[in-house]
Amino acid sequence: MNTYWIKTLVPLLIIMVISSCESYLDLDVKGKVTETDIQTNINNLNNQLAAVYSQMAKNDFERSLYRFGEMPGDHATMQTSDYTDELLQLATFTTGPANGSLATFWKACYRGIKAANDYLNAHDIVYQQWMDRVDEIFAISGTYSPLISGQGTIGGVELRTKNELTYMAGEARFLRAFFYFYLVRTFGDIPIMPQKLVIDATGNNFYQDRTPVDEVYDYIERDMRMAMAVCRPAFSLSFNELKAGRITNAAAAAYLAKVIGYRASSGETERWAEIPPITRWIYSDAVQLSYNDVLGPAFPGIGWDELSRSLYLFKYDSIRPTSRVNNVANIHNQLFPRYDMLNWVENEFNQEIIFSINHVYTGDGTTNNDNRGTVIWNDLYNMGSLDGEAVPGSSIYSASVKYSRDYGIVQGADRDPRWATSTIGSGFIPFYAGISVSNNFQSPTPAHRTITKYFVNKQQMPQNRVNSDYPRNIILMRLAEVWLWEAEALNEIGKAGEAMELVNRIRSRANRLKIETDVKSWDYVKAIVNSNTGVYIDADKPVVLQPIPLLSKEINREAIWKQRGIELCFEFDRFFDLVRTKKIAEASTAWNLSDGVLVGVVPKQFRRGINEIFPIPQDEINKAGGRWLQNPGY
Amino acid sequence: MKKSCIFLAVFIFSVISTVAQIRITGLVKDEANETLPGANVVISGTTRGTVTDIDGRFEIAVPSGETELIISYIGYLEQRIAIGDQSYIEVTLRLDALQMDEVIVLGYGVVKRSNVVGAISSVGSEDFQDRPVANPVQALQGKASGVSIIQNSGAPGEGAQINIRGIGTVNNSNPLYVVDGIVTGGIGHINPSDIESVEVLKDAASAAIYGAKGANGVIIVNTKTAKTGEMRVQADYYYGAKQYWNSIDMLDSYEWHIHNLIRSSNPNLRNDVEAGRDAYYARMPNIKWLDEISQVGNTQRANLSVSQGIDKMNYYLSAGFYDENGLVRTSAHRRQNLLFKVQAKPVKWVTLDLKAAYQGSKTDNVAGGDNSIIRDALISAPQRIYDERDGFMLNNPLKRIEQNYNKSSNDRTDLNADLKINVLDGLVIQSRVGFEFISNESDNYGMIEPMYELYLYELGDFKRPSIANELNRNKKFIWENIVNYNNSFGRHDIGILAFTSMDNFSRFRVRGSGNSFLYNNFSHTALDLVAYNRNLSGAPESERNVGFGGRATYGYDNRYLLEVNFRADASSNFPAETRWGYFPSLSVGWRMEQEAFLSSIYWIDQIKPRASIGQSGNNRISAEDQYTIYGNNNLYTFGTTNNNYFYDAYFADNIGNPSLLWEKTTTYNVGLDYGFFNAIYGSLEYFQRYTSDMLIRVPVTDATGLNTYPRQNGGDVLNSGVEIELGLRKSFGHIKVHLRGNISFIQNKVARLGDRDDPIYGGGVSNPGIGQITYTAVGQPIGQFYGFVIDPVNPIYRNRDQVLADPLYANMDQPSLLVGTFKFLDLNGDGRISKEDKTIIGNPHPDFFGGFNTDLEYKNFSLNVFWQYSYGNDVFNVMKFWLDVGGTNQSNNGKGQTISNKRKENIGKFISLNTVATYPFDPVYNPENIEYANLLAINQSMVKIDENFLDGNKSSTFFVEDASYLRLKNITLSYNMSSQLAQRLKMSRIRMFVGAENLLTFTNYSGLDPEIGSTRAAANANTSMGIDYGTYPQARTFFLGVSLGL
């Protein structure tokens, strides 16, 4: 029997198997999008950028807005004495580092930072690929001019892509700075994470030391300035555009001003002087800024070539440090005429609104989508549930007595119309037919009011209440705030007249409601407004706000701060404003005297030098392995 | 081409050869001079042979030139008889206590038991044949030392958690399964009747040949093949009835109401009682919901097999049917098995084995885990009436069963072909391929509550019937080539083995779900009817492996044994740079009984010390771990509500680790096999298993923005243990005795967890919200229970003064809140109760475990008694919360909440019995009353004390119970009808048996069953062992059956 064929074949097979191993094993992971898959083309960049935006719209981030921005402040009151309530601990400065809300906020911000970092890494790669294509095109056509003008296509490449790519990098930088800003003002020293996380057998760069506050602000400022230099000019947006909600250069400029304002202290002038040119550039065409003006202060000693590369400015454009940065051009040039209607869904993206977290109603039945409805509605007004119907119930917090004392109850000069349209007290019309309003919704005292600024308007009910698909945008920056920053800066640098002029413009806009009441009787207006427009007015006729007179710098400063309090009430910055202006101790005491004496309300236990910032989440300290010290006092 | 045609022809028309033959007749007997029917008589060197008839006689035609007959019978020493010129041969077989000549199947080869140098446990078909179990794994429990098998629950079709020699990893620690030489994912699909033998390779020296897959041990299953000789038809059937072996007495309707009243301090209820309306409650129906949802279960298995050996070919055909209806209504498992094996030897030097196996099963599931239906039934208020139109029955466990339909089915086909060529004497070349096709379907349907049929509602999603279907299709191909050379040169025995192996696995998964508008009709559900919340998901998945390796064995003079194994493996699951792993092993053995100084001692049959060292790997991680994966689970929208544009938002929650390595396990083993007086036999083993480079998710700060901790080779685990097996096999006159016992002591210790030794938490309990309760930390076993320690002297604060007297709470603002709560110990003495005071409060793993088996045979009767035990294992009894403490029963979408029903033995703790004469309780609440404090304990300890200083987590010693048990797992009495009687019934063999499974259980555990596995996926099972969520208990089964040889 001849068995040689077998004897040769089998070893041959064995050899074949072994030799073919390597390619046989190079199996792509199927059904998954890997880093190399996604960092390949420009359209994918859009999807990664959307991920950065979506971190803002996440429940964890939006909840943290009121948890940290309002509840520890003096405008809000929680009616519970339950010390186990993590939110009460935040509101009364009794929290320890184990409080879960701290970790939630911390993580939400760092998720945003990671998304932005990932985006920028991908952007680098894709941009380089795109530039390679551009060079190929040059080799064919011999000219870059169509690219520079951003018109048409060459070789299938959309030339307007050039601008889009530059904008997108700016948007990611803005959002990175935005999240760091929330972190630094809440937690103090925080770790700045490397843009590229590295993991391998020899170690990784996951564990970073905490960066001092000042350096964090430097980092934020650099990102904001770069964003301001390259983001999409605001004039290209209008209410109906599909790009509405994208970050614009106006948003970056406004946040830059805000960041500088947070770093500036009362009495000094150098930083305050930086603000007015930036803010004016936002609303006035008359002010023009060069790249040097915008970037210069934050990038000492860095050459233009390097800077323009990191801005993804097209290398063949003749952009120079002295070139003019795109203007906002008259979009945000004036306030929206009606303070009381500023927040309506219908008025989203109005001229005053510079930056908001976008929410839409989709009605397509998709679930698990944070972007389609804001959780704040649910948290504040949908606590009780009757078969899924929205019931204004035991909201997490309501307006404080102190808020009413400061702006509403006291008869006289300052019964502010904004007080009446931002909150609602007892005795108002049930806001949704067929649902009786629980007692909790009405205040225990006339002064103790439910906050309506954002959400409780008849027309503003979520269209799909079961899933709280509530399309209302969360406004985070508007022109009034920009003006208030400018006014504060002007006052500090000795231009009180210009400062109070801006403040009084804001005040007179609030009087718009009053002007209408001059024509008809107040009761008539109240009834009409309540039944038709969905604004609830339950208070007495507001007074007409008079212009604030010019006085000393210190008195003006107090007046401006007070205007911030009412104009921007319940817009999630109150606590940080109190800390920044060093009024938090005083405000807490005053709050204790007004709200703290109410039954079921626990006094704030503010400790100076400790509670200005919150503790780093305990789990993070543990996981950082002793690298981080806890904030003092916690 | 010509050759292959001949080949085929031979295969199809196997013709009985017709060379010159002589006829030999004979008789086979045992030592007791009883004839042995069914003994094998084979012509040496061929597959030709016959079996003895019922009188122990045989007749065989032997071709001229053949010189030797081999006579063998299970349990007896094989005898070789030279034929010479005899025509009648009478043989007496001796009982073989040690079965040293038995052939053991190792990876890629076989070895005689006497020459085994690794740690291997064997289990034979006799351990499977009469057991009323669906899954062969269940029959393995307690049979092999070092093999821990814990049934996950008693639900039909449920699997078990298997750990061989401790838990080597926090990842998937299931052993590798090899069925008829082909590596596969499990053995649950195999018909126990088809199993010939099971070998468990425990040490790395034995498992190293399986390289990257062998780290957790290997279970090798061989299915039956045809015996030589004429056609045999075998039919087996049994039927069993199942019932609970244990029960928990719950409050009756009246008692529950009173309890409810005191607990809730609901003024309306109080008024009811004061107004004498409580008598009404006494008349309320008294429903035992566990009885309502339960039934007398049953189980039956039928099996028919046909086998025949013809001259150049033999075949084995088996068809099996298994049917089980569980203790809980609607829970069931059904399975059909077909197995067809053909072996052909077309020419002397070629053997072709073909195997085709089909398995189809269907399982009807009921809710388990955190939503266990058993729990629901126990804690549901006893008074509610089952009524279609009564809103009262919204939260009714019986309804829940009827309204939920959860079926899964599994179809599996295995096709194997194996070609062996004897190239030279001792040199065999072998090539085999295996195909495996598995498809799983699951079909879920949830009805809506009838209440919503009566009202016109603006329906929320949860009120619509829900549908979910899933289809998984798995394909696997494996190809192995083996060269094997064995020869002896004088005193030198040499064996050399080399092989290559490659496999390719792919899976496709599709899942669809949604809510339909059609109401309450199971039979018409389909994804096509989904009208709301259409959800679709699915993904392909694939994996490839290649490997090569070999084994060299050397024996000198049958005394000194040496074995070296080596394997190299590569897997697509690992990055290209690191994907090759190399797994060597070395073992030595010394057959001392062969030495001159021992051979003179007649009573020593075997003394074989042996030692081994080896390494094997674990590749069971996801291929994804090396990549940074971007997921699309969110989106962001630009534009306005009426005019917008969605972008899918791609975000990476993880970070890929491109330098992952295999987990490696190094095992050191020393053992001793012994046998004396041809009666006593057994083994002793000591081992250490060291798992290094364990793949763990190392915690990183949230500042990285990662949701999934990165996978790193960061852990080490040490397992060490002692295993003892001891047996006695002897005939005492007509009584044959076979006793077997084993005991294993295994210690498990984590040695390293990442750079910073961060503990791993697991075992989440979400209902009630206790959170994670297990803790895996350096210096400790995997998956310990973790929580507060309750003061053993004064477990509860009975009143406000007691709280105030405790310095721990001196500074608390509202210490009165703590009245009635557990008093936790301040272990670190820092004056406060914080999560630093949590400690290890229990260990789910036993100190020792094993089994004890007794076989007694007297004439035609045989009795098998099998005990199984586990000592020192703790259970985290979540049910104690529901049955003893508090909580509302709020399943079913939060509708119709009621306070959970309680164990009857708690009755004195709720109600002050002194006052029963007038009222069942003292209507004046007296906070100083101890009983009242007790009920506050019930009220508050789990609910109100959710204080920040306790970090919202209340895992405590309250829940941990010792669940040691000793169980009479199986007792079977069988009767072998005498052959004469059988013949009269035209049968060759009739055996009848009757028995019970789980007849007795001795335990102090307060729940329904102390054997609690894990309800989690294999990858998380080890960090969530021993949590009783109201686990579906194992049944007590009485069965009877018959086995017929036609």
PDB file of C-alpha atoms in Angstrom, chain A residues 199-201 203-204 206-207, chain B residues 657 660 693-700 709-715 754-755:
ATOM      1  CA  ILE A 199      -2.986  53.056  27.895  1.00  0.00           C
ATOM      2  CA  ASP A 200      -0.333  50.460  27.455  1.00  0.00           C
ATOM      3  CA  ALA A 201       1.686  47.958  29.395  1.00  0.00           C
ATOM      4  CA  GLY A 203       1.823  52.767  32.073  1.00  0.00           C
ATOM      5  CA  ASN A 204      -0.802  55.291  31.289  1.00  0.00           C
ATOM      6  CA  PHE A 206      -4.869  58.571  33.530  1.00  0.00           C
ATOM      7  CA  TYR A 207      -3.809  59.941  36.855  1.00  0.00           C
TER       8      TYR A 207
ATOM      9  CA  ASN B 657      -5.746  48.313  25.357  1.00  0.00           C
ATOM     10  CA  LEU B 660      -3.410  42.827  26.309  1.00  0.00           C
ATOM     11  CA  ASP B 693      -1.900  38.587  34.312  1.00  0.00           C
ATOM     12  CA  MET B 694      -5.551  38.224  35.178  1.00  0.00           C
ATOM     13  CA  LEU B 695      -7.577  40.504  32.966  1.00  0.00           C
ATOM     14  CA  ILE B 696      -9.383  42.978  35.130  1.00  0.00           C
ATOM     15  CA  ARG B 697     -10.942  46.332  34.699  1.00  0.00           C
ATOM     16  CA  VAL B 698      -8.715  48.614  36.695  1.00  0.00           C
ATOM     17  CA  PRO B 699     -10.678  51.503  38.185  1.00  0.00           C
ATOM     18  CA  VAL B 700      -9.631  54.908  36.945  1.00  0.00           C
ATOM     19  CA  TYR B 709     -12.724  50.929  33.170  1.00  0.00           C
ATOM     20  CA  PRO B 710      -9.914  49.882  30.862  1.00  0.00           C
ATOM     21  CA  ARG B 711      -9.090  46.214  30.661  1.00  0.00           C
ATOM     22  CA  GLN B 712      -5.594  45.471  31.859  1.00  0.00           C
ATOM     23  CA  ASN B 713      -3.523  42.455  32.775  1.00  0.00           C
ATOM     24  CA  GLY B 714      -3.580  43.470  36.374  1.00  0.00           C
ATOM     25  CA  GLY B 715      -4.481  40.647  38.709  1.00  0.00           C
ATOM     26  CA  GLY B 754      -4.037  46.383  39.323  1.00  0.00           C
ATOM     27  CA  ASP B 755      -1.336  48.818  40.269  1.00  0.00           C
TER      28      ASP B 755
END
